[in-house]
PDB file of C-alpha atoms in Angstrom:
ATOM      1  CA  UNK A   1     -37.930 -16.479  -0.203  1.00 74.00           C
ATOM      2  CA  UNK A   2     -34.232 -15.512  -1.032  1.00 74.00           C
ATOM      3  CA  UNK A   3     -30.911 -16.752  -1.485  1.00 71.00           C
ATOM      4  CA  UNK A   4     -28.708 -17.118   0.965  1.00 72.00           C
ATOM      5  CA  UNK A   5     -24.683 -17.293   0.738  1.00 67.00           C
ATOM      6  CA  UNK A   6     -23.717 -21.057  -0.098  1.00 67.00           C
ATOM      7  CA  UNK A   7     -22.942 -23.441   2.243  1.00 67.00           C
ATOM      8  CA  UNK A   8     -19.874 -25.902   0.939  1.00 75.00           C
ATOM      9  CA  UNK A   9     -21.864 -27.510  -2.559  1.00 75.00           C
ATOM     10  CA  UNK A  10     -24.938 -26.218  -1.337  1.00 83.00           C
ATOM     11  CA  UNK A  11     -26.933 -23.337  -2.103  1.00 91.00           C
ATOM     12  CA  UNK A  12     -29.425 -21.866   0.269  1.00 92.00           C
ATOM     13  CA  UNK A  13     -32.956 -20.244   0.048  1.00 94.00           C
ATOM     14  CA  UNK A  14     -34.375 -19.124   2.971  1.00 94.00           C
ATOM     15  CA  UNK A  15     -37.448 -17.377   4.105  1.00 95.00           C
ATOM     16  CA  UNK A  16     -41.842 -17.279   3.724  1.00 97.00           C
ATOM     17  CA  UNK A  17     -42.862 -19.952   1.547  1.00 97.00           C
ATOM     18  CA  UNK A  18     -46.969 -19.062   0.899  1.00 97.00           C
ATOM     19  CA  UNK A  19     -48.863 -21.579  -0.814  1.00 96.00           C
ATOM     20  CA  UNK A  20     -52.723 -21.818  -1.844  1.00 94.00           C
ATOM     21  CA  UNK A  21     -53.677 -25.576  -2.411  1.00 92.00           C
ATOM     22  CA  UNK A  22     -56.719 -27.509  -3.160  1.00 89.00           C
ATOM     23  CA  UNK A  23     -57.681 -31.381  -2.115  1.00 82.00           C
ATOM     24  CA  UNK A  24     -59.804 -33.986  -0.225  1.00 79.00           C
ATOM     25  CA  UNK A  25     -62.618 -31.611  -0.443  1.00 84.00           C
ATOM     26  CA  UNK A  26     -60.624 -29.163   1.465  1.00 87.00           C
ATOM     27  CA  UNK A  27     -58.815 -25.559   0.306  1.00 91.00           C
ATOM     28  CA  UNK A  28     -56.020 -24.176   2.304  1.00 92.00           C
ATOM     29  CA  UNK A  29     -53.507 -21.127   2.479  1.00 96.00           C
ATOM     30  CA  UNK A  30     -50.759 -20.766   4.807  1.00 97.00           C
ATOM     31  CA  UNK A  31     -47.879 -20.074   5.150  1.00 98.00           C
ATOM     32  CA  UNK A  32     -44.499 -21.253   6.769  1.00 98.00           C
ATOM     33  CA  UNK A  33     -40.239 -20.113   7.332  1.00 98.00           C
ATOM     34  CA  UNK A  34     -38.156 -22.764   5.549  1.00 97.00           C
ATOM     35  CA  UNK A  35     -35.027 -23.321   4.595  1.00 96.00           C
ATOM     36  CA  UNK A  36     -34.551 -25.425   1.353  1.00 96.00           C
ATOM     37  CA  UNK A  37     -30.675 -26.780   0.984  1.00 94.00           C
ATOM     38  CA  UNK A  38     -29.391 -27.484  -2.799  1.00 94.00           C
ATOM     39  CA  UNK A  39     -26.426 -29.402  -3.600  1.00 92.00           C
ATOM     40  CA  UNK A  40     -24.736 -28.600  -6.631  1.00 90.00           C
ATOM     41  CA  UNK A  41     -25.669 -31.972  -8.321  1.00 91.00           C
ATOM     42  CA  UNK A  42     -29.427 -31.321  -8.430  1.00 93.00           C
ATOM     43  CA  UNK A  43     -31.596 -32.462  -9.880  1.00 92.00           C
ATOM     44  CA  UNK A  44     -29.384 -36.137  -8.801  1.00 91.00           C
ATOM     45  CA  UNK A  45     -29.891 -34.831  -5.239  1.00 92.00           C
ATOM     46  CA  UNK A  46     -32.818 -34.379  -3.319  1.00 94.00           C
ATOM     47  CA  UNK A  47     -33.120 -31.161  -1.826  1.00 96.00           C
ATOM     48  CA  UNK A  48     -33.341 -31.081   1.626  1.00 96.00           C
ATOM     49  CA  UNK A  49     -36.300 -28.890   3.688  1.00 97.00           C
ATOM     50  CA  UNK A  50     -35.888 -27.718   7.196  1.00 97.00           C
ATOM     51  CA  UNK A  51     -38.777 -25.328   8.312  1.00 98.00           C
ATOM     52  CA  UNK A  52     -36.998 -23.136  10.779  1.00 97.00           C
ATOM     53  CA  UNK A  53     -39.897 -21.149  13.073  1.00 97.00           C
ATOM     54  CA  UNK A  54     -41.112 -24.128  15.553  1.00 96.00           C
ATOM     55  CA  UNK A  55     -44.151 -24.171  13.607  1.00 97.00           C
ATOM     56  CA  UNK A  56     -44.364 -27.579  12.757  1.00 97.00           C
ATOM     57  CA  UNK A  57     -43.189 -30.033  15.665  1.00 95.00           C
ATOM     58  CA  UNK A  58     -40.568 -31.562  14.911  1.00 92.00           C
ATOM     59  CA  UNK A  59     -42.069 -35.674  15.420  1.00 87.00           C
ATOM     60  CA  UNK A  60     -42.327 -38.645  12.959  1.00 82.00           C
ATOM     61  CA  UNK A  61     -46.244 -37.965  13.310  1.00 87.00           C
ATOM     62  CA  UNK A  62     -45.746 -34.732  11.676  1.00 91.00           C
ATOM     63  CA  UNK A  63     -43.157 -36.708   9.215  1.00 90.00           C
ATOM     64  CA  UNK A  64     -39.974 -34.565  10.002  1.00 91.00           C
ATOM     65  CA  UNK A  65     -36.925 -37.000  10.905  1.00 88.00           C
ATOM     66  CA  UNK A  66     -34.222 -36.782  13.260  1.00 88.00           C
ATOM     67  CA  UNK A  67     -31.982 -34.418  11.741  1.00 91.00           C
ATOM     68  CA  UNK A  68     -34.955 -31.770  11.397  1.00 94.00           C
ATOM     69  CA  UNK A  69     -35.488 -32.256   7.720  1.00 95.00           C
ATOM     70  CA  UNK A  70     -39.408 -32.513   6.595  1.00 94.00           C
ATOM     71  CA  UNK A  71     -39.918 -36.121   5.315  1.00 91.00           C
ATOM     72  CA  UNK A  72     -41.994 -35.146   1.602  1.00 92.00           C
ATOM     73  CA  UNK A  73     -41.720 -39.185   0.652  1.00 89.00           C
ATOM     74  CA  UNK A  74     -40.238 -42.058  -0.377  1.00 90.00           C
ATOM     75  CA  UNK A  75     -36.218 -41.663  -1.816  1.00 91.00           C
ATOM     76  CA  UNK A  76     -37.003 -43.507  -4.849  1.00 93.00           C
ATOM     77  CA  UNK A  77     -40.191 -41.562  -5.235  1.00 92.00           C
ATOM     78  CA  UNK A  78     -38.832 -38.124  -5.135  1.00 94.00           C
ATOM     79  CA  UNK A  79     -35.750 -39.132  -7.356  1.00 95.00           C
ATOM     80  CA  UNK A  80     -38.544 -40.345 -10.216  1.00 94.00           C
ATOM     81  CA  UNK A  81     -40.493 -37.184  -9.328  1.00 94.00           C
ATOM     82  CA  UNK A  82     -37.238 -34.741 -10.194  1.00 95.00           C
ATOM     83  CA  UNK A  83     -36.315 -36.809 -13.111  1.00 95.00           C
ATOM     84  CA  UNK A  84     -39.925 -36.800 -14.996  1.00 95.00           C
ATOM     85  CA  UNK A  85     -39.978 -32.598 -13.809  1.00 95.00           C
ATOM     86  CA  UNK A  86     -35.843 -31.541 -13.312  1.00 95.00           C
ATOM     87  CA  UNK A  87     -36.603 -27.895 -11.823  1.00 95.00           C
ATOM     88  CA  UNK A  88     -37.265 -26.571  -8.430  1.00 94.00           C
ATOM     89  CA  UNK A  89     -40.605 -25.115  -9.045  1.00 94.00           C
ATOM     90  CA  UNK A  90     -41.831 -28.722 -10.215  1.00 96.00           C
ATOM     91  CA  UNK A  91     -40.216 -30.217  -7.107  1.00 96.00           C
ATOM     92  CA  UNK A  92     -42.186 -27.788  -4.632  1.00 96.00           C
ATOM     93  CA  UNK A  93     -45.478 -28.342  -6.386  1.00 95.00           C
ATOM     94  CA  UNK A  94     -45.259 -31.907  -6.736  1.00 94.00           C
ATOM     95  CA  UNK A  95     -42.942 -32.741  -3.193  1.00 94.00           C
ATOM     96  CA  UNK A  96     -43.146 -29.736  -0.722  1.00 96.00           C
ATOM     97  CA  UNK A  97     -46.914 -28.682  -1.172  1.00 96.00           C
ATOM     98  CA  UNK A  98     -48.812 -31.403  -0.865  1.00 93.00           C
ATOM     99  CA  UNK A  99     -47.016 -32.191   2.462  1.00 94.00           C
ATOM    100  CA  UNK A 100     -47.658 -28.434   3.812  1.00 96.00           C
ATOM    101  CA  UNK A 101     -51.478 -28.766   2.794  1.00 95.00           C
ATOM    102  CA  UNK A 102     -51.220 -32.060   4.797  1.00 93.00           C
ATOM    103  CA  UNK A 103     -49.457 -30.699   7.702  1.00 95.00           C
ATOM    104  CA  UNK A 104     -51.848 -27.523   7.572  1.00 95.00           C
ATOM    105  CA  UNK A 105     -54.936 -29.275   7.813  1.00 93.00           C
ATOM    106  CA  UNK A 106     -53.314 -31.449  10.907  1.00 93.00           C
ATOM    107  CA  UNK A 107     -52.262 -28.593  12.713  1.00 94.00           C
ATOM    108  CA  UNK A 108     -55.462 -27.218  12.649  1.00 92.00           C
ATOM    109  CA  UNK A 109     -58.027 -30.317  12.979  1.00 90.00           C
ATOM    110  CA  UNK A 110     -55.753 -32.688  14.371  1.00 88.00           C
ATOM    111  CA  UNK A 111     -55.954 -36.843  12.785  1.00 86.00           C
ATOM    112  CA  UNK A 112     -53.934 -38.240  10.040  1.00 84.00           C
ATOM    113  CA  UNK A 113     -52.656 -36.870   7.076  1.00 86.00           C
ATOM    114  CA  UNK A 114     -55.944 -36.407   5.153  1.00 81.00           C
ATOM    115  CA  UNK A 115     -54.494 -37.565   1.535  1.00 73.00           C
ATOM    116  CA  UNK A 116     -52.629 -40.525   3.480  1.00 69.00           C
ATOM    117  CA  UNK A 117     -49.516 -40.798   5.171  1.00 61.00           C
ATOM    118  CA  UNK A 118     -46.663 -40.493   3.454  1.00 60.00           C
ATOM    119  CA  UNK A 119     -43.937 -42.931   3.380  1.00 59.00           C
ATOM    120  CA  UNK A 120     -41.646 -42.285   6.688  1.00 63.00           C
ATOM    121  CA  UNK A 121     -38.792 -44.008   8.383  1.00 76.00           C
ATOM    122  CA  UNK A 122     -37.780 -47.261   7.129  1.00 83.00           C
ATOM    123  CA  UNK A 123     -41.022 -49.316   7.309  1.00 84.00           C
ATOM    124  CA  UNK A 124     -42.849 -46.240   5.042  1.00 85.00           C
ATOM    125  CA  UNK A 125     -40.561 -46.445   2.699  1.00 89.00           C
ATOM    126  CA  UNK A 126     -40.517 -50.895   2.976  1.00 92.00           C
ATOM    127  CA  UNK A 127     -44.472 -50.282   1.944  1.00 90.00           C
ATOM    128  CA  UNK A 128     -44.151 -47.223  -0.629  1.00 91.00           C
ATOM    129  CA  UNK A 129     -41.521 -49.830  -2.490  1.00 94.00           C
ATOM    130  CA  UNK A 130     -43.842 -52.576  -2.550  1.00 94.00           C
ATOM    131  CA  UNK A 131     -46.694 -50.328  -4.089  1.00 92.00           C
ATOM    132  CA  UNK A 132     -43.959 -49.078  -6.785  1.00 93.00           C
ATOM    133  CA  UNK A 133     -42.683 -52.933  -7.431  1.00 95.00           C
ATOM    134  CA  UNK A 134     -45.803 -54.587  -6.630  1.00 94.00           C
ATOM    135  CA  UNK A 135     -43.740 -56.970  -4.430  1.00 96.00           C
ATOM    136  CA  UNK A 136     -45.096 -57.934  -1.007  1.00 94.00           C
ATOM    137  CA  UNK A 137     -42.062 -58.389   1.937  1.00 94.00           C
ATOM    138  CA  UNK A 138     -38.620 -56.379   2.383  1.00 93.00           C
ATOM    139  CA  UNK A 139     -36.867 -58.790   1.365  1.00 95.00           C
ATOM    140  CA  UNK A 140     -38.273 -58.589  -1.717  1.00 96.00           C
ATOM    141  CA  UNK A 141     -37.703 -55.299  -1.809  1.00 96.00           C
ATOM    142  CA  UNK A 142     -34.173 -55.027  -1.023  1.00 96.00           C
ATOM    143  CA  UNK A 143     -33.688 -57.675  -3.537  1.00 97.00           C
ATOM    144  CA  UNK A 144     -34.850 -55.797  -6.244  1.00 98.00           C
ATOM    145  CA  UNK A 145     -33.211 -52.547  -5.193  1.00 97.00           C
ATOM    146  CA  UNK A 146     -30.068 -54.747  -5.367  1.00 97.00           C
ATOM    147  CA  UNK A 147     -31.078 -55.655  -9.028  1.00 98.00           C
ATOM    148  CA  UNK A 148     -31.239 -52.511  -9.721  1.00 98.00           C
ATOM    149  CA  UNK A 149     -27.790 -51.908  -8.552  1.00 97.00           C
ATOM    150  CA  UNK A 150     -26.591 -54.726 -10.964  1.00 97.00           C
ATOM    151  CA  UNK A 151     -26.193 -53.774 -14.706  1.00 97.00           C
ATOM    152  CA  UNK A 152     -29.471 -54.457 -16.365  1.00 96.00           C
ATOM    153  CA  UNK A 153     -27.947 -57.736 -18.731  1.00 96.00           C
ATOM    154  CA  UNK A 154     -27.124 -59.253 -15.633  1.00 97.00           C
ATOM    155  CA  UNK A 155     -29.628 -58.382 -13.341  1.00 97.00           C
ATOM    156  CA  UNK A 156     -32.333 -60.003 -16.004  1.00 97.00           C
ATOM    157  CA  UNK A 157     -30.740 -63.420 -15.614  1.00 97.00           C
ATOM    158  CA  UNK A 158     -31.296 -63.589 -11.981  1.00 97.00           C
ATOM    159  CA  UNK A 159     -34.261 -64.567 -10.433  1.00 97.00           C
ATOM    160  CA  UNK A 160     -37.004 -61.988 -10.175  1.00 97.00           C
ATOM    161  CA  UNK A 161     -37.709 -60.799  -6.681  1.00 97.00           C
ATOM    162  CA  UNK A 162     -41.156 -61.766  -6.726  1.00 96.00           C
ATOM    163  CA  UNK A 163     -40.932 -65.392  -6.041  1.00 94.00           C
ATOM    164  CA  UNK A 164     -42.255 -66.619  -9.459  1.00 96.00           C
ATOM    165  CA  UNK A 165     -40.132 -69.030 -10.602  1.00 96.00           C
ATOM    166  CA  UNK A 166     -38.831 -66.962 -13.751  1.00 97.00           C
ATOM    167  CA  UNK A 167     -35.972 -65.082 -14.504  1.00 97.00           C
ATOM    168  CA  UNK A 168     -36.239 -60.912 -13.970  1.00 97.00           C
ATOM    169  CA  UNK A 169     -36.152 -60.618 -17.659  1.00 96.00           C
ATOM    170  CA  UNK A 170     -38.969 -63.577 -18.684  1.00 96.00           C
ATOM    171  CA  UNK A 171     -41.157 -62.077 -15.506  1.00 97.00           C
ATOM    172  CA  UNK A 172     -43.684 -58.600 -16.047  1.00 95.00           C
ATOM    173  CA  UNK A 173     -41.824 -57.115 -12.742  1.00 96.00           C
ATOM    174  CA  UNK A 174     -38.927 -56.453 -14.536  1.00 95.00           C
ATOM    175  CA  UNK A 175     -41.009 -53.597 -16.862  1.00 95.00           C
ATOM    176  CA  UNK A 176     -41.944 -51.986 -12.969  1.00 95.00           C
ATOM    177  CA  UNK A 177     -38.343 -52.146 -11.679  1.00 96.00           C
ATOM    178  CA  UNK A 178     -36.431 -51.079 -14.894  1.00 96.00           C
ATOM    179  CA  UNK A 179     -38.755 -47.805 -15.189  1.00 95.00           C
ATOM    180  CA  UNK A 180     -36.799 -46.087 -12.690  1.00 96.00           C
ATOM    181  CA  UNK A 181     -33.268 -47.091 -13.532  1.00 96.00           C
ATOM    182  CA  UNK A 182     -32.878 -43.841 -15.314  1.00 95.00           C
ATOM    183  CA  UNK A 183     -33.362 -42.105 -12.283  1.00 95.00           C
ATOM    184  CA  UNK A 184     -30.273 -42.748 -10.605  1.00 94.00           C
ATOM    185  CA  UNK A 185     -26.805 -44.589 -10.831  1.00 95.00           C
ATOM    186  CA  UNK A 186     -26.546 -48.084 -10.083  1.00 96.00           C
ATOM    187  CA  UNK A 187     -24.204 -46.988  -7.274  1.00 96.00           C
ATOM    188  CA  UNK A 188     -27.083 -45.303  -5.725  1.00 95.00           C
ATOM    189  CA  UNK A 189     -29.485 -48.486  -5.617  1.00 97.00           C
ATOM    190  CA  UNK A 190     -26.337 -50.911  -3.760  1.00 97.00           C
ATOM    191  CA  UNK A 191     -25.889 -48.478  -1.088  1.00 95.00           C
ATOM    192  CA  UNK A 192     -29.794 -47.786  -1.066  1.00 95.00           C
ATOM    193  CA  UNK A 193     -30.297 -51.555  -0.584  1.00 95.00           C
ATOM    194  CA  UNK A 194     -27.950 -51.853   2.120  1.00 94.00           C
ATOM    195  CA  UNK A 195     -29.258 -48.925   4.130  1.00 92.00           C
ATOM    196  CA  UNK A 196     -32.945 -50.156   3.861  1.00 92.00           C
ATOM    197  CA  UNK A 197     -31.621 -53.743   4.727  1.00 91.00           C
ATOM    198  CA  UNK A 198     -30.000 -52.426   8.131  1.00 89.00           C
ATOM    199  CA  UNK A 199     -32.689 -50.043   8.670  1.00 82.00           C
ATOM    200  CA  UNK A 200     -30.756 -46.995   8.728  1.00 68.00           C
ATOM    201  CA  UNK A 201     -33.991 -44.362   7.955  1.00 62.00           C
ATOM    202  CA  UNK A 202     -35.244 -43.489  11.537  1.00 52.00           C
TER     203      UNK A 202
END
């Protein structure tokens, strides 16, 4: 792969991404033409993947959304996975790979996604939020991604999302929510709660 010239606060890298990769009892090589877009404020921003030769089609089974971008997860998921590991290379091992072994194996024996689906659209990433919060109903869940728009003094006062009775800061869910506060601004979670709440991931 190589750089391309930027695009507005965007730079470009284009070209054969090969990968060898091992799971599910399974080993696979391939290789794919992608085009990886990053802003200028990554590791904040999640780089966006477009593979450009028609060989993956371009469906929510195969996880790629409407504006041609390959869905690798969750948002919150992939911000917590670029803060623990900041750099590209960590990002396409632990993001971009394990969806192209998952895609591989699909395109070639057909099913599911043989180390589970990943979160996609707005009910994938409803159920990969309830894993990480160990909450059970989007309301929940858009609840505590509002609390974790709300400074952390505050947000402990209100009631915790779960439905227990306590306060967020008496109640163990508060430990699960405030572990990925570092991993983006609080501006980030209110806007993230009101685009899961109108369902505005296709």
């Amino acid at each position: 792969m190589s750089l391309q010239p930027a695009r507005n606060d965007e730079t470009v890298i284009r070209g054969q991404f090969h990968f060898n990769a091992n799971g599910s009892g399974k080993s696979i090589e391939d290789t794919f033409e992608l085009e990886i877009l990053i802003n200028r404020i990554f590791p904040s921003a999640i780089p966006e993947v477009k593979e450009t030769a028609g060989k993956i089609p371009k469906t929510g089974d195969y996880h790629v959304n409407p504006d041609e971008t390959l869905c690798l997860g969750s948002h919150l998921r992939l911000k917590k996975e670029l803060f623990e590991a900041p750099d590209l290379v960590s990002f396409t091992e632990n993001c971009l790979v394990p969806y192209l072994f998952n895609v591989s194996i699909k395109l070639r024996s057909g099913g599911e996604f043989v180390t589970g689906e990943l979160a996609h659209g707005t009910a994938g990433i409803i159920n990969d939020y309830m894993e990480m919060f160990g909450l059970s109903t989007p309301a929940q869940i858009v609840y505590a991604l509002e609390l974790l728009g709300t400074k952390k003094s505050i947000a402990n006062k209100k009631m915790c999302p779960c439905n227990c009775g306590l306060q967020l800061g008496r109640c163990p869910v508060h430990h699960r929510l405030n572990a990925f506060r570092p991993t983006a601004p609080r501006s980030w979670f209110s806007k993230h709660a009101r685009d899961v709440e109108t369902k505005r991931f296709g």
